[in-house]
Amino acid sequence: REAEYAHLAALLAPLGDLPVYLLPGNHDERAQLRRSFARHGYLQGGGEFVQYSVKVGPLRLIALDTMVPGESHGALCAARLQWLEDELAACRGEPVVIAMHHPPFRTLIGHMDKIGLLEGAGQLEAIVARHPNVERIICGHLHRAIDVRFGGTIASTCPAPGHQVALDLQPDAPSAWMLEPPALRVHAWDGQRLVSHLAASGIFEGPYPFHENGMLID
Ligand SMILES: [Fe+2]
């Protein structure tokens, strides 16, 4: 809704000139997202799906739109996958990060897998397997950190800044959330590979030095 996007814009405002790229998830509405962030040119492609490919430093960031309007689950239809194929063909040899809201793999959290990417995961894996320059696939939706091998690359989900989905791998686990500490992913490029950190979000004591005047402090 317009008011929710206005709230998000206010939360992002302190980032100033830092480049920010938004990606639709299952709670988004494409037309309103585009209207509310009209100055985000990469969102305004005009096609049915909010997908884009941008250069972020030495990396190519390709964002996929997995949303199914009005539904919690996600999908990658033939049109969205073909667009990805075309984009990947245009950037062979460049390090690529694919970002998408719904993870394309089973998480074993049963109630989340029921509203996971229900269409297109197998085709996506086949496409990625043909492009070894895909460094990572980064996803949301799960509100917790998960890493898997997928199509020869690493696919991961990111924790949430708010609540987390309860970690319960019983197939019939109840749908539940927890107030575990919020966290975020920090992906850093070292010139050759992507180095992915999991960072707690909050205000903590420290940092304290390990050494003082050349002496180890224990
Ligand atoms: Fe989601």
mmCIF file of C-alpha atoms and ligand atoms in Angstrom:
data_model
loop_
_atom_site.group_PDB
_atom_site.id
_atom_site.type_symbol
_atom_site.label_atom_id
_atom_site.label_comp_id
_atom_site.label_asym_id
_atom_site.label_seq_id
_atom_site.Cartn_x
_atom_site.Cartn_y
_atom_site.Cartn_z
ATOM 1 C CA ARG A 1 0.000 0.000 0.000
ATOM 2 C CA GLU A 2 1.023 3.552 -0.654
ATOM 3 C CA ALA A 3 1.343 4.384 3.060
ATOM 4 C CA GLU A 4 3.570 1.355 3.664
ATOM 5 C CA TYR A 5 5.892 2.305 0.811
ATOM 6 C CA ALA A 6 6.028 5.860 2.183
ATOM 7 C CA HIS A 7 7.083 4.394 5.542
ATOM 8 C CA LEU A 8 9.779 2.313 3.824
ATOM 9 C CA ALA A 9 11.031 5.381 1.973
ATOM 10 C CA ALA A 10 11.352 7.230 5.310
ATOM 11 C CA LEU A 11 13.291 4.299 6.803
ATOM 12 C CA LEU A 12 15.676 4.250 3.823
ATOM 13 C CA ALA A 13 16.146 8.031 3.707
ATOM 14 C CA PRO A 14 19.107 8.108 6.164
ATOM 15 C CA LEU A 15 21.102 6.032 3.673
ATOM 16 C CA GLY A 16 21.396 9.197 1.604
ATOM 17 C CA ASP A 17 23.301 8.642 -1.634
ATOM 18 C CA LEU A 18 24.079 4.970 -0.966
ATOM 19 C CA PRO A 19 22.740 3.037 -3.951
ATOM 20 C CA VAL A 20 19.680 0.982 -2.911
ATOM 21 C CA TYR A 21 17.979 -1.591 -5.128
ATOM 22 C CA LEU A 22 14.503 -2.784 -4.186
ATOM 23 C CA LEU A 23 13.146 -6.184 -5.112
ATOM 24 C CA PRO A 24 9.474 -7.205 -4.933
ATOM 25 C CA GLY A 25 8.384 -10.012 -2.617
ATOM 26 C CA ASN A 26 5.072 -11.649 -1.939
ATOM 27 C CA HIS A 27 3.652 -8.637 -0.057
ATOM 28 C CA ASP A 28 4.373 -6.178 -2.854
ATOM 29 C CA GLU A 29 2.201 -4.639 -5.536
ATOM 30 C CA ARG A 30 4.122 -3.924 -8.724
ATOM 31 C CA ALA A 31 2.337 -0.805 -9.938
ATOM 32 C CA GLN A 32 2.334 0.862 -6.519
ATOM 33 C CA LEU A 33 5.977 -0.062 -5.935
ATOM 34 C CA ARG A 34 6.864 1.670 -9.202
ATOM 35 C CA ARG A 35 4.744 4.726 -8.379
ATOM 36 C CA SER A 36 6.065 5.046 -4.826
ATOM 37 C CA PHE A 37 9.698 4.734 -5.925
ATOM 38 C CA ALA A 38 9.389 6.638 -9.179
ATOM 39 C CA ARG A 39 12.966 7.924 -8.872
ATOM 40 C CA HIS A 40 14.320 4.365 -8.814
ATOM 41 C CA GLY A 41 14.818 4.156 -12.561
ATOM 42 C CA TYR A 42 15.759 0.467 -12.584
ATOM 43 C CA LEU A 43 12.208 -0.379 -11.358
ATOM 44 C CA GLN A 44 10.555 1.394 -14.255
ATOM 45 C CA GLY A 45 11.246 -1.081 -17.050
ATOM 46 C CA GLY A 46 7.576 -1.059 -17.860
ATOM 47 C CA GLY A 47 7.200 -4.777 -18.513
ATOM 48 C CA GLU A 48 4.782 -6.925 -16.556
ATOM 49 C CA PHE A 49 7.528 -8.054 -14.168
ATOM 50 C CA VAL A 50 9.800 -5.944 -12.008
ATOM 51 C CA GLN A 51 13.090 -7.494 -13.109
ATOM 52 C CA TYR A 52 16.322 -5.631 -13.775
ATOM 53 C CA SER A 53 20.025 -6.050 -14.376
ATOM 54 C CA VAL A 54 22.420 -3.424 -12.991
ATOM 55 C CA LYS A 55 26.134 -3.064 -12.462
ATOM 56 C CA VAL A 56 27.136 -2.780 -8.774
ATOM 57 C CA GLY A 57 30.869 -2.090 -8.714
ATOM 58 C CA PRO A 58 32.487 -5.030 -10.531
ATOM 59 C CA LEU A 59 29.410 -7.213 -9.995
ATOM 60 C CA ARG A 60 26.351 -7.681 -12.183
ATOM 61 C CA LEU A 61 23.186 -7.783 -10.049
ATOM 62 C CA ILE A 62 20.257 -9.502 -11.759
ATOM 63 C CA ALA A 63 16.981 -9.257 -9.851
ATOM 64 C CA LEU A 64 14.139 -11.664 -10.575
ATOM 65 C CA ASP A 65 10.485 -11.067 -9.804
ATOM 66 C CA THR A 66 9.036 -14.218 -8.209
ATOM 67 C CA MET A 67 5.758 -12.716 -7.062
ATOM 68 C CA VAL A 68 2.318 -14.078 -7.849
ATOM 69 C CA PRO A 69 -0.121 -11.203 -7.162
ATOM 70 C CA GLY A 70 -2.236 -11.798 -4.081
ATOM 71 C CA GLU A 71 -0.496 -15.073 -3.188
ATOM 72 C CA SER A 72 2.180 -15.975 -0.638
ATOM 73 C CA HIS A 73 3.966 -18.491 -2.842
ATOM 74 C CA GLY A 74 6.229 -17.554 -5.751
ATOM 75 C CA ALA A 75 6.727 -18.593 -9.365
ATOM 76 C CA LEU A 76 9.164 -18.138 -12.230
ATOM 77 C CA CYS A 77 7.189 -18.536 -15.437
ATOM 78 C CA ALA A 78 8.699 -19.151 -18.881
ATOM 79 C CA ALA A 79 8.753 -15.422 -19.682
ATOM 80 C CA ARG A 80 10.725 -14.514 -16.567
ATOM 81 C CA LEU A 81 13.184 -17.383 -17.105
ATOM 82 C CA GLN A 82 13.699 -16.438 -20.747
ATOM 83 C CA TRP A 83 14.498 -12.886 -19.693
ATOM 84 C CA LEU A 84 17.128 -14.288 -17.289
ATOM 85 C CA GLU A 85 18.625 -16.439 -20.058
ATOM 86 C CA ASP A 86 18.949 -13.369 -22.275
ATOM 87 C CA GLU A 87 20.519 -11.293 -19.508
ATOM 88 C CA LEU A 88 23.027 -14.011 -18.622
ATOM 89 C CA ALA A 89 23.950 -14.397 -22.296
ATOM 90 C CA ALA A 90 24.741 -10.672 -22.346
ATOM 91 C CA CYS A 91 27.168 -10.803 -19.407
ATOM 92 C CA ARG A 92 29.219 -13.964 -19.858
ATOM 93 C CA GLY A 93 32.435 -13.756 -17.869
ATOM 94 C CA GLU A 94 31.133 -11.074 -15.495
ATOM 95 C CA PRO A 95 30.594 -12.105 -11.879
ATOM 96 C CA VAL A 96 26.823 -12.269 -11.362
ATOM 97 C CA VAL A 97 24.637 -12.186 -8.262
ATOM 98 C CA ILE A 98 21.043 -13.238 -8.831
ATOM 99 C CA ALA A 99 18.591 -11.803 -6.290
ATOM 100 C CA MET A 100 15.072 -13.156 -5.876
ATOM 101 C CA HIS A 101 12.555 -13.102 -3.050
ATOM 102 C CA HIS A 102 11.441 -16.753 -2.900
ATOM 103 C CA PRO A 103 14.350 -19.214 -2.544
ATOM 104 C CA PRO A 104 14.439 -21.814 -5.339
ATOM 105 C CA PHE A 105 15.188 -24.703 -2.960
ATOM 106 C CA ARG A 106 13.408 -26.652 -0.220
ATOM 107 C CA THR A 107 14.226 -25.249 3.194
ATOM 108 C CA LEU A 108 12.734 -28.205 5.120
ATOM 109 C CA ILE A 109 10.619 -25.769 7.115
ATOM 110 C CA GLY A 110 7.402 -27.360 5.943
ATOM 111 C CA HIS A 111 4.944 -24.483 6.154
ATOM 112 C CA MET A 112 7.381 -22.188 4.330
ATOM 113 C CA ASP A 113 8.056 -24.730 1.592
ATOM 114 C CA LYS A 114 4.301 -24.837 0.958
ATOM 115 C CA ILE A 115 4.514 -21.137 0.096
ATOM 116 C CA GLY A 116 7.917 -21.355 -1.575
ATOM 117 C CA LEU A 117 8.819 -21.072 -5.253
ATOM 118 C CA LEU A 118 6.224 -23.488 -6.598
ATOM 119 C CA GLU A 119 7.082 -23.043 -10.294
ATOM 120 C CA GLY A 120 10.342 -22.716 -12.200
ATOM 121 C CA ALA A 121 12.959 -23.875 -9.664
ATOM 122 C CA GLY A 122 14.154 -26.817 -11.750
ATOM 123 C CA GLN A 123 14.421 -24.719 -14.905
ATOM 124 C CA LEU A 124 16.276 -22.014 -12.978
ATOM 125 C CA GLU A 125 18.776 -24.565 -11.665
ATOM 126 C CA ALA A 126 19.444 -25.802 -15.199
ATOM 127 C CA ILE A 127 20.055 -22.245 -16.434
ATOM 128 C CA VAL A 128 22.387 -21.432 -13.533
ATOM 129 C CA ALA A 129 24.326 -24.668 -14.058
ATOM 130 C CA ARG A 130 25.184 -23.455 -17.568
ATOM 131 C CA HIS A 131 26.601 -20.179 -16.225
ATOM 132 C CA PRO A 132 29.516 -20.740 -13.812
ATOM 133 C CA ASN A 133 29.934 -16.967 -13.503
ATOM 134 C CA VAL A 134 26.867 -16.893 -11.202
ATOM 135 C CA GLU A 135 28.602 -16.306 -7.878
ATOM 136 C CA ARG A 136 25.536 -16.384 -5.654
ATOM 137 C CA ILE A 137 21.773 -16.553 -5.585
ATOM 138 C CA ILE A 138 20.523 -14.412 -2.710
ATOM 139 C CA CYS A 139 16.954 -14.713 -1.439
ATOM 140 C CA GLY A 140 14.591 -13.559 1.285
ATOM 141 C CA HIS A 141 11.172 -14.887 2.329
ATOM 142 C CA LEU A 142 12.467 -17.292 5.002
ATOM 143 C CA HIS A 143 13.398 -14.701 7.630
ATOM 144 C CA ARG A 144 16.426 -16.761 8.603
ATOM 145 C CA ALA A 145 19.840 -17.776 7.179
ATOM 146 C CA ILE A 146 20.016 -20.925 5.024
ATOM 147 C CA ASP A 147 22.726 -21.973 2.521
ATOM 148 C CA VAL A 148 22.529 -24.705 -0.103
ATOM 149 C CA ARG A 149 24.413 -25.834 -3.214
ATOM 150 C CA PHE A 150 22.244 -25.024 -6.230
ATOM 151 C CA GLY A 151 23.102 -25.402 -9.903
ATOM 152 C CA GLY A 152 26.812 -25.406 -9.063
ATOM 153 C CA THR A 153 26.675 -22.142 -7.142
ATOM 154 C CA ILE A 154 25.709 -21.140 -3.598
ATOM 155 C CA ALA A 155 22.152 -20.090 -2.892
ATOM 156 C CA SER A 156 21.223 -18.518 0.411
ATOM 157 C CA THR A 157 18.455 -16.806 2.291
ATOM 158 C CA CYS A 158 18.877 -13.774 4.501
ATOM 159 C CA PRO A 159 17.577 -13.272 8.041
ATOM 160 C CA ALA A 160 15.013 -10.553 8.607
ATOM 161 C CA PRO A 161 15.470 -7.198 10.345
ATOM 162 C CA GLY A 162 12.282 -7.987 12.313
ATOM 163 C CA HIS A 163 10.960 -11.386 13.299
ATOM 164 C CA GLN A 164 12.488 -14.728 12.256
ATOM 165 C CA VAL A 165 10.636 -17.867 11.129
ATOM 166 C CA ALA A 166 10.896 -20.540 13.844
ATOM 167 C CA LEU A 167 13.577 -23.172 13.154
ATOM 168 C CA ASP A 168 11.570 -26.411 13.249
ATOM 169 C CA LEU A 169 12.385 -29.061 10.634
ATOM 170 C CA GLN A 170 9.511 -31.383 11.540
ATOM 171 C CA PRO A 171 7.481 -31.799 8.328
ATOM 172 C CA ASP A 172 4.273 -30.891 10.174
ATOM 173 C CA ALA A 173 5.810 -28.053 12.206
ATOM 174 C CA PRO A 174 3.316 -25.305 13.008
ATOM 175 C CA SER A 175 3.655 -22.008 11.174
ATOM 176 C CA ALA A 176 5.356 -19.825 13.778
ATOM 177 C CA TRP A 177 7.720 -16.913 14.189
ATOM 178 C CA MET A 178 10.240 -15.922 16.862
ATOM 179 C CA LEU A 179 11.904 -12.816 18.156
ATOM 180 C CA GLU A 180 15.409 -14.193 17.668
ATOM 181 C CA PRO A 181 17.983 -11.429 17.121
ATOM 182 C CA PRO A 182 17.648 -9.696 13.753
ATOM 183 C CA ALA A 183 20.512 -10.075 11.321
ATOM 184 C CA LEU A 184 21.609 -9.286 7.787
ATOM 185 C CA ARG A 185 23.948 -10.564 5.110
ATOM 186 C CA VAL A 186 27.039 -8.624 4.032
ATOM 187 C CA HIS A 187 28.453 -9.807 0.694
ATOM 188 C CA ALA A 188 31.900 -8.384 -0.072
ATOM 189 C CA TRP A 189 33.833 -8.779 -3.331
ATOM 190 C CA ASP A 190 37.564 -9.461 -2.883
ATOM 191 C CA GLY A 191 38.416 -9.116 -6.550
ATOM 192 C CA GLN A 192 37.980 -12.813 -7.283
ATOM 193 C CA ARG A 193 35.139 -14.160 -5.225
ATOM 194 C CA LEU A 194 32.228 -13.093 -3.088
ATOM 195 C CA VAL A 195 32.801 -13.354 0.672
ATOM 196 C CA SER A 196 29.487 -13.627 2.528
ATOM 197 C CA HIS A 197 29.108 -12.657 6.149
ATOM 198 C CA LEU A 198 26.166 -13.099 8.492
ATOM 199 C CA ALA A 199 25.989 -10.064 10.767
ATOM 200 C CA ALA A 200 23.813 -9.512 13.821
ATOM 201 C CA SER A 201 21.839 -6.278 13.654
ATOM 202 C CA GLY A 202 21.659 -4.244 16.852
ATOM 203 C CA ILE A 203 23.718 -2.207 19.292
ATOM 204 C CA PHE A 204 26.281 -4.351 21.098
ATOM 205 C CA GLU A 205 29.201 -3.646 23.440
ATOM 206 C CA GLY A 206 32.617 -3.368 21.828
ATOM 207 C CA PRO A 207 34.641 -3.606 19.723
ATOM 208 C CA TYR A 208 37.440 -4.223 22.252
ATOM 209 C CA PRO A 209 41.070 -4.541 21.104
ATOM 210 C CA PHE A 210 42.670 -7.995 21.235
ATOM 211 C CA HIS A 211 46.079 -6.402 21.804
ATOM 212 C CA GLU A 212 47.305 -3.390 23.748
ATOM 213 C CA ASN A 213 50.933 -2.167 23.668
ATOM 214 C CA GLY A 214 51.877 -5.414 21.925
ATOM 215 C CA MET A 215 50.403 -7.555 24.766
ATOM 216 C CA LEU A 216 47.530 -10.005 24.307
ATOM 217 C CA ILE A 217 44.599 -9.074 26.541
ATOM 218 C CA ASP A 218 42.800 -12.197 27.789
HETATM 219 FE FE FE B 1 8.122 -13.439 1.679
#
